[in-house]
Coordinates of C-alpha atoms in Angstrom, one line a residue:
M12 CA -25.9 2.5 31.5
D13 CA -23.2 -0.2 29.4
V14 CA -19.2 1.4 30.8
R15 CA -18.5 0.8 27.3
Y16 CA -20.4 3.9 26.6
P17 CA -19.6 6.7 27.7
A18 CA -21.9 9.7 28.7
E19 CA -21.1 12.8 26.3
P20 CA -18.7 15.1 27.6
F21 CA -20.4 18.2 27.0
K22 CA -23.7 19.8 28.0
I23 CA -26.4 21.2 25.7
K24 CA -27.2 24.8 25.1
A25 CA -28.7 25.2 22.6
V26 CA -31.0 23.4 20.5
E27 CA -31.9 23.2 16.9
P28 CA -35.6 21.5 16.0
I29 CA -35.8 18.5 13.2
A30 CA -38.2 17.3 11.5
V31 CA -41.0 15.3 11.9
T32 CA -42.9 13.5 8.8
T33 CA -45.0 10.9 8.1
R34 CA -44.0 7.9 6.0
A35 CA -46.3 9.9 2.6
E36 CA -44.6 13.0 3.0
R37 CA -41.3 11.1 3.3
E38 CA -42.5 8.9 0.0
K39 CA -43.1 12.5 -2.3
H40 CA -39.9 14.1 -0.5
I41 CA -37.6 11.1 -1.7
A42 CA -39.4 10.5 -4.9
E43 CA -39.3 14.3 -5.7
A44 CA -34.7 14.0 -4.8
G45 CA -35.2 11.4 -7.8
Y46 CA -33.7 8.5 -4.6
N47 CA -30.9 10.6 -4.3
T48 CA -30.6 11.4 -0.7
F49 CA -28.2 14.1 -1.2
L50 CA -31.2 15.8 -3.1
L51 CA -33.1 15.4 -0.4
K52 CA -33.5 19.2 1.5
S53 CA -32.2 19.2 4.8
E54 CA -35.8 20.4 6.3
D55 CA -37.4 17.2 5.8
V56 CA -34.7 15.0 7.0
G57 CA -35.2 13.5 10.6
I58 CA -31.9 12.1 11.7
D59 CA -29.4 13.1 9.6
L60 CA -26.2 10.8 8.9
L61 CA -25.2 12.1 5.7
T62 CA -21.8 13.5 6.6
D63 CA -19.9 14.2 9.1
S64 CA -18.2 17.0 7.1
G65 CA -19.3 20.6 7.7
T66 CA -21.8 19.1 10.6
T67 CA -20.0 19.3 14.0
A68 CA -21.6 21.1 16.6
M69 CA -18.5 23.7 17.4
S70 CA -18.0 24.6 21.0
D71 CA -18.9 28.3 23.4
R72 CA -14.8 28.5 22.7
Q73 CA -15.2 27.8 19.0
W74 CA -18.1 30.4 19.1
A75 CA -16.0 33.2 21.1
A76 CA -13.3 32.5 18.9
M77 CA -15.2 34.0 15.6
M78 CA -15.4 36.6 17.4
I79 CA -12.1 37.9 17.0
G80 CA -11.4 37.2 13.4
D81 CA -9.7 39.7 11.7
E82 CA -10.9 40.1 8.3
A83 CA -7.8 41.8 6.9
Y84 CA -7.6 41.1 2.9
A85 CA -3.8 40.1 3.8
G86 CA -1.7 38.9 6.8
S87 CA -4.6 38.0 9.0
R88 CA -3.4 37.8 12.2
N89 CA -6.1 34.4 12.4
F90 CA -4.1 33.0 9.9
L91 CA -0.5 33.7 12.0
H92 CA -3.0 31.5 14.9
L93 CA -3.9 28.8 12.7
Q94 CA 0.2 28.8 11.5
E95 CA 0.8 28.6 14.9
V96 CA -1.2 25.8 16.0
V97 CA -0.7 23.4 12.9
R98 CA 3.0 23.6 13.1
E99 CA 2.4 22.8 16.7
Y100 CA -0.2 19.9 17.1
Y101 CA 0.8 18.5 13.0
G102 CA 4.9 19.5 12.8
F103 CA 4.6 20.9 9.2
R104 CA 6.3 24.0 8.5
H105 CA 3.9 25.2 5.9
I106 CA 0.3 25.7 5.5
V107 CA -1.4 27.0 2.6
P108 CA -5.7 27.6 4.1
T109 CA -8.2 26.3 1.0
H110 CA -12.2 26.9 1.3
Q111 CA -12.4 23.4 2.4
G112 CA -10.3 19.7 2.0
R113 CA -11.1 19.8 -2.2
G114 CA -9.5 23.1 -2.5
A115 CA -6.4 21.4 -1.2
E116 CA -6.7 17.8 -3.3
N117 CA -7.2 20.8 -6.6
L118 CA -4.1 22.9 -5.1
L119 CA -2.0 19.4 -4.8
S120 CA -3.0 17.5 -8.1
Q121 CA -1.8 20.8 -9.9
I122 CA 1.5 21.5 -8.5
C123 CA 2.8 17.9 -8.3
I124 CA 0.2 15.6 -11.4
K125 CA 1.7 15.8 -14.9
P126 CA 0.1 14.0 -17.2
G127 CA 1.2 9.9 -17.4
D128 CA 1.8 9.6 -13.8
Y129 CA 0.5 7.0 -11.4
V130 CA -0.4 8.0 -7.8
P131 CA -0.9 5.1 -5.4
G132 CA -2.9 5.7 -2.9
N133 CA -4.9 2.9 0.5
M134 CA -7.7 3.0 -1.5
Y135 CA -9.8 5.7 -3.3
F136 CA -12.0 8.8 -2.2
T137 CA -14.3 10.0 -4.5
T138 CA -12.9 13.9 -4.3
T139 CA -9.6 13.1 -4.6
R140 CA -9.7 10.6 -7.5
A141 CA -11.2 13.2 -9.5
H142 CA -9.0 15.7 -9.0
Q143 CA -5.5 12.9 -10.3
E144 CA -7.8 11.7 -12.7
L145 CA -8.1 15.4 -14.1
N146 CA -4.7 16.2 -14.1
G147 CA -3.8 13.1 -16.1
A148 CA -2.6 10.3 -13.4
T149 CA -4.1 6.9 -13.0
F150 CA -4.6 6.0 -9.7
R151 CA -3.6 2.5 -8.4
D152 CA -5.1 1.6 -5.3
I153 CA -2.2 -0.4 -3.1
I154 CA -4.2 -0.6 -0.1
R155 CA -4.1 -4.5 1.9
D156 CA -6.5 -7.5 0.2
E157 CA -8.8 -7.4 3.7
A158 CA -9.7 -3.9 3.3
H159 CA -12.2 -5.3 0.7
D160 CA -13.8 -7.6 2.8
A161 CA -16.5 -6.3 4.8
Q162 CA -16.8 -9.4 7.3
L163 CA -13.5 -9.4 8.2
E164 CA -12.9 -8.2 11.5
I165 CA -8.9 -7.1 12.0
P166 CA -7.6 -4.3 13.6
F167 CA -5.6 -1.5 10.7
K168 CA -7.7 -3.0 7.7
G169 CA -6.4 0.7 6.4
N170 CA -2.6 -0.4 5.9
V171 CA -1.0 -0.6 2.7
D172 CA 0.3 -3.2 0.8
L173 CA 3.8 -2.6 0.8
N174 CA 4.1 -5.5 -1.9
K175 CA 1.8 -3.5 -3.7
L176 CA 3.6 -0.2 -3.4
Q177 CA 6.8 -1.8 -4.4
A178 CA 5.5 -3.8 -7.3
L179 CA 4.0 -0.5 -8.7
I180 CA 6.9 1.6 -8.8
E181 CA 8.9 -1.2 -10.0
E182 CA 6.1 -1.6 -12.8
V183 CA 6.1 2.6 -14.2
G184 CA 9.5 3.6 -11.9
A185 CA 9.6 5.8 -9.2
D186 CA 9.9 9.3 -11.5
R187 CA 6.6 8.8 -12.6
I188 CA 4.9 8.2 -9.1
P189 CA 4.5 12.5 -7.7
Y190 CA 3.6 11.3 -4.2
V191 CA 1.4 8.1 -2.3
C192 CA -1.6 9.5 -0.8
L193 CA -2.3 7.8 2.2
A194 CA -6.0 8.6 4.0
V195 CA -5.4 8.0 7.8
T196 CA -8.4 7.0 8.2
V197 CA -9.5 5.3 5.6
N198 CA -13.5 6.2 4.3
L199 CA -14.2 4.0 2.0
A200 CA -13.2 0.9 3.6
G201 CA -15.7 1.9 6.6
G202 CA -13.4 4.6 8.1
Q203 CA -10.6 2.2 8.9
P204 CA -7.7 3.1 10.9
V205 CA -3.8 2.8 9.6
S206 CA -1.4 1.9 11.8
M207 CA 2.0 3.9 13.3
G208 CA 4.2 1.2 12.2
N209 CA 2.6 1.2 8.1
M210 CA 3.4 4.5 7.7
R211 CA 6.7 4.1 9.4
A212 CA 7.4 1.5 6.7
V213 CA 5.3 3.7 3.8
K214 CA 7.8 6.7 4.3
E215 CA 10.8 4.8 4.6
L216 CA 10.3 2.7 1.3
C217 CA 9.3 6.2 -0.3
T218 CA 11.9 7.9 0.9
R219 CA 14.5 5.4 -0.8
H220 CA 12.7 5.6 -4.1
G221 CA 12.8 9.7 -3.8
I222 CA 8.9 9.5 -4.1
K223 CA 6.9 12.2 -1.4
V224 CA 4.2 10.6 1.3
M225 CA 0.6 13.2 1.1
F226 CA -1.5 11.9 3.7
D227 CA -5.2 13.1 3.4
A228 CA -5.3 13.9 7.0
T229 CA -8.6 14.2 7.2
R230 CA -9.7 11.9 10.4
C231 CA -6.5 11.7 11.6
V232 CA -7.5 12.2 15.4
E233 CA -9.7 9.2 14.8
N234 CA -6.5 7.1 13.5
A235 CA -4.6 8.3 16.5
Y236 CA -7.3 6.6 19.2
Y237 CA -7.3 3.7 17.1
I238 CA -3.5 3.1 17.5
K239 CA -3.2 4.2 21.4
E240 CA -6.3 1.3 21.7
G241 CA -4.6 -1.5 19.3
E242 CA -0.9 -0.5 18.8
P243 CA 1.4 -2.0 21.0
G244 CA 4.2 0.9 22.6
Y245 CA 1.0 3.5 22.2
A246 CA -1.6 2.5 25.4
D247 CA 0.2 5.5 27.9
K248 CA 0.6 8.1 25.0
S249 CA -1.2 11.0 24.6
I250 CA -3.2 11.2 21.6
R251 CA -1.4 14.8 20.5
A252 CA 1.8 13.1 21.1
I253 CA 0.6 10.2 18.7
L254 CA -0.9 12.4 16.1
K255 CA 2.2 14.4 15.5
E256 CA 4.2 11.3 15.6
M257 CA 1.7 10.1 13.0
M258 CA 2.6 13.4 11.1
S259 CA 6.1 13.0 10.6
Y260 CA 5.6 10.3 8.5
A261 CA 4.3 12.7 5.9
D262 CA 5.9 15.0 3.6
G263 CA 2.5 17.2 3.8
C264 CA -1.0 16.7 4.3
T265 CA -4.5 17.9 2.6
M266 CA -6.7 18.5 5.1
S267 CA -10.9 19.2 5.2
G268 CA -10.8 21.7 8.4
K269 CA -14.8 19.5 8.4
K270 CA -13.9 16.8 9.8
D271 CA -11.1 16.5 13.0
C272 CA -11.0 20.1 13.0
M273 CA -14.2 20.3 13.9
V274 CA -15.4 23.6 12.0
N275 CA -18.2 24.1 9.5
I276 CA -16.2 25.1 6.6
G277 CA -12.3 25.2 5.7
G278 CA -9.3 23.2 5.0
F279 CA -5.8 23.8 4.0
L280 CA -2.4 22.0 2.4
C281 CA 0.2 21.2 4.3
M282 CA 3.7 20.6 3.2
N283 CA 7.5 20.9 4.6
D284 CA 8.8 21.4 0.2
D285 CA 9.4 25.0 0.4
E286 CA 9.8 24.6 -3.7
L287 CA 6.1 23.0 -3.7
F288 CA 4.9 26.1 -1.2
M289 CA 5.5 28.7 -3.5
K290 CA 4.2 27.0 -6.1
A291 CA 0.8 26.4 -3.8
T292 CA 0.8 30.0 -2.7
E293 CA 1.1 31.5 -5.9
L294 CA -1.8 28.8 -7.4
V295 CA -3.9 29.5 -4.3
V296 CA -4.7 33.3 -5.6
L297 CA -6.1 32.2 -8.6
Y298 CA -8.9 29.5 -7.7
E299 CA -8.9 30.2 -3.6
G300 CA -7.6 33.8 -2.6
M301 CA -4.7 35.1 -0.8
P302 CA -2.6 32.6 0.9
S303 CA -3.1 34.4 4.1
Y304 CA -6.8 33.4 4.2
G305 CA -7.3 31.1 0.8
G306 CA -10.9 30.3 1.1
M307 CA -11.4 31.2 4.7
A308 CA -13.0 34.2 6.6
G309 CA -10.5 34.9 9.9
R310 CA -13.2 34.5 11.8
D311 CA -13.4 30.8 10.5
M312 CA -10.1 30.9 10.7
E313 CA -9.8 31.3 14.3
A314 CA -12.2 28.8 15.1
M315 CA -10.3 25.6 13.7
A316 CA -7.7 26.7 15.4
Q317 CA -9.3 26.7 18.3
G318 CA -11.2 23.6 16.9
I319 CA -7.5 21.9 16.4
R320 CA -7.1 21.8 20.5
E321 CA -10.4 20.4 21.2
S322 CA -9.6 17.7 18.9
V323 CA -7.2 15.9 21.1
D324 CA -9.4 16.4 24.1
E325 CA -9.0 12.6 25.2
A326 CA -12.8 12.4 26.5
Y327 CA -14.2 14.0 23.0
I328 CA -12.6 11.3 21.0
A329 CA -13.1 8.4 23.5
H330 CA -17.2 9.3 23.4
R331 CA -17.0 9.6 19.6
I332 CA -15.5 6.3 19.1
A333 CA -18.0 5.0 21.6
Q334 CA -21.0 6.3 19.3
C335 CA -19.6 4.6 16.4
R336 CA -19.4 1.4 18.0
Y337 CA -22.7 1.8 20.1
L338 CA -24.8 1.5 16.7
G339 CA -22.4 -0.5 15.4
D340 CA -23.0 -3.3 18.2
R341 CA -26.8 -2.6 18.1
L342 CA -27.1 -3.8 14.4
T343 CA -24.4 -6.5 15.3
E344 CA -27.0 -7.8 17.9
A345 CA -30.0 -7.9 15.8
G346 CA -28.0 -9.7 12.4
V347 CA -27.6 -6.3 10.5
P348 CA -24.5 -6.9 8.0
I349 CA -22.1 -4.1 8.7
V350 CA -18.4 -3.5 8.1
R351 CA -16.2 -4.5 11.0
P352 CA -14.8 -3.5 12.7
V353 CA -16.7 -0.4 13.3
G354 CA -14.5 2.8 12.0
G355 CA -13.8 6.1 14.0
H356 CA -16.5 7.9 11.7
A357 CA -19.5 5.9 10.5
V358 CA -21.5 3.1 10.6
F359 CA -21.6 1.3 7.1
L360 CA -24.3 -0.9 6.6
D361 CA -23.0 -3.8 3.9
A362 CA -25.3 -3.5 1.2
R363 CA -24.2 -5.9 -0.1
A364 CA -24.7 -8.8 2.3
F365 CA -28.6 -6.7 3.2
L366 CA -29.5 -7.1 -0.5
P367 CA -28.1 -9.7 -2.1
H368 CA -31.2 -10.2 -4.7
I369 CA -29.9 -6.9 -6.1
P370 CA -27.5 -6.7 -8.5
Q371 CA -25.0 -4.4 -8.1
D372 CA -25.7 -2.8 -11.5
E373 CA -29.3 -2.1 -10.1
F374 CA -27.9 0.2 -7.4
P375 CA -28.6 -1.4 -4.3
A376 CA -26.8 0.9 -1.5
Q377 CA -28.5 3.4 -3.2
M378 CA -32.0 1.6 -2.8
L379 CA -30.9 0.8 0.5
A380 CA -30.3 4.6 1.6
A381 CA -33.3 5.8 0.3
Q382 CA -35.4 2.8 2.0
L383 CA -33.9 4.1 4.9
Y384 CA -34.9 7.5 4.6
L385 CA -38.8 6.4 4.0
E386 CA -38.4 4.0 7.0
A387 CA -37.6 6.6 9.8
G388 CA -36.5 10.1 8.1
V389 CA -32.6 8.9 8.7
R390 CA -30.3 10.5 5.8
S391 CA -27.7 8.5 4.9
M392 CA -25.3 8.3 1.7
E393 CA -24.4 5.4 -0.5
R394 CA -21.0 4.5 -1.0
G395 CA -20.7 1.3 -3.5
I396 CA -21.2 1.5 -7.2
V397 CA -22.7 5.0 -7.8
S398 CA -19.3 6.6 -5.5
A399 CA -17.1 4.6 -7.4
G400 CA -18.6 6.2 -10.9
R401 CA -16.9 4.8 -14.6
D402 CA -13.0 4.1 -16.0
K403 CA -12.2 7.6 -17.8
K404 CA -10.9 5.0 -20.5
T405 CA -13.5 2.2 -21.0
G406 CA -16.4 4.2 -19.9
E407 CA -17.6 1.1 -17.5
H408 CA -18.5 1.6 -13.9
H409 CA -16.2 1.1 -11.4
R410 CA -17.4 -2.1 -9.4
P411 CA -15.7 -1.7 -5.9
K412 CA -15.9 -5.2 -3.6
L413 CA -17.8 -2.9 -1.0
E414 CA -21.2 -2.1 -2.2
L415 CA -21.9 -0.1 1.1
V416 CA -24.6 2.5 3.0
R417 CA -22.6 5.2 5.4
L418 CA -24.2 5.8 8.8
T419 CA -22.3 9.2 9.3
I420 CA -21.8 10.3 13.0
P421 CA -21.4 14.6 13.2
R422 CA -19.6 15.3 16.1
R423 CA -21.2 16.6 19.1
V424 CA -24.4 16.5 18.0
Y425 CA -26.7 13.3 18.3
T426 CA -27.2 11.4 21.4
Y427 CA -27.3 7.5 22.3
A428 CA -31.2 8.2 21.9
H429 CA -30.6 10.0 18.3
L430 CA -28.9 6.5 17.4
D431 CA -31.7 3.7 18.9
V432 CA -33.6 5.6 16.1
V433 CA -31.5 4.7 13.4
A434 CA -30.7 1.1 15.1
E435 CA -34.2 0.0 15.2
A436 CA -35.1 2.1 11.5
C437 CA -32.5 -0.4 9.6
I438 CA -33.6 -3.6 12.1
A439 CA -36.7 -3.1 10.3
L440 CA -35.6 -3.0 6.8
Y441 CA -33.7 -6.0 7.6
K442 CA -36.8 -8.0 8.5
H443 CA -38.8 -7.0 5.1
R444 CA -35.4 -6.6 2.9
D445 CA -36.8 -9.2 0.5
N446 CA -39.4 -6.4 -0.4
I447 CA -36.9 -4.1 -1.5
K448 CA -35.7 -3.8 -5.3
G449 CA -33.6 -2.1 -7.4
L450 CA -33.2 1.2 -9.2
N451 CA -32.7 2.6 -12.4
M452 CA -30.4 5.7 -12.6
V453 CA -32.1 8.3 -14.7
H454 CA -29.8 11.4 -14.8
E455 CA -25.6 10.4 -14.8
P456 CA -23.4 13.7 -14.1
K457 CA -19.8 12.6 -16.3
V458 CA -18.2 13.8 -12.5
L459 CA -18.8 12.5 -8.9
R460 CA -22.3 11.5 -10.3
F461 CA -23.7 10.0 -6.6
F462 CA -23.8 14.0 -5.8
T463 CA -26.8 15.0 -8.4
A464 CA -27.6 11.8 -9.7
R465 CA -31.2 10.7 -10.3
F466 CA -33.2 7.3 -10.5
E467 CA -36.5 5.9 -10.1
P468 CA -37.3 2.0 -8.8
L469 CA -37.7 -0.6 -10.8
K470 CA -41.3 -1.9 -11.2

């Protein structure tokens, strides 16, 4: 095996069978799902790359931790342990547990945003922007321009353009910017990281203007790995130390524990501000539960505490990044267009370059995801015009420059052999790409339409 792709740093001691289906069966399943991979039944999916959210294979120590769950309604010892671990590894003073990341996004948006505010961020994320807009804010993209070019291979494409941030402050005033939402890494740019220097500079600029910085820390460990690998001065530092420094440049964060905390459910909102913490604890009771459990059971909080410790293991995170690169390298060698460089949690097919004959209004990424399922039973996710939704004022489609299909690799689930199957399916589709046609949307939900929209193939 090529030394660039290290062997799995774990042994497999439990297995789950996966579906083996025929082409005819898959044609029936995708039609029933309205050509939306979210609506497929998992029992009809072979290799499931829909998301890395909640799909982690937990370790034996995490499963053991679940057996000591304290399910007390208030004051659970598991919450106290999780709080201790979060403070130790991330450095924030306060933690409010939630059922998952979007619960934390809801709390943050409600306690910080007032109608007419602006929330700048390094590219939008679907649920994050939805909560911001529902509370009266306007999202403003301040990511560097290079992030919108799928084929441009430069490091730290997730960085904030400081000139864009400064221009927004001058345009609307700092008092109308409750916080900067800084994603580490940037999902919809292709899992692209943010440099430590950029985080530091954003924090310094915001501090001068009295603006808070809140991280979307969902994949922060992956970001730390890229800093260790590619930023001068960090090669000899541990992932744990890099992570702690990263968090020092934020006033708080939202966290979906279903990603880098390595659990199947749960999340939290962190902050250092005492007043914001009190507001969050008052609101969490309304939406989630007591401040000492939020939306999680005690056993889930204990598994999360253990997962945070395991997430900074150097062998684990090196293998995780290597798996993504292995799939990306196989596709690149075959000429299949992907987002470059390969990100930390997924490989993103560049549907705009893959299917240039399909206009964006005919949903090329949505169709490419459906075709990948038809080809090999591989489930992936559209990340293009469907995910971008509509402008809340004009009603027109948001038209992102990036029209992508996300091949998301769950943590500790699949082997390189599974990724070979995915690569071969993508390569086969690319060879016959001219035969693929677009889609018509026949059912469109008003909010977060990509989850439940339905489509029909164009004739």
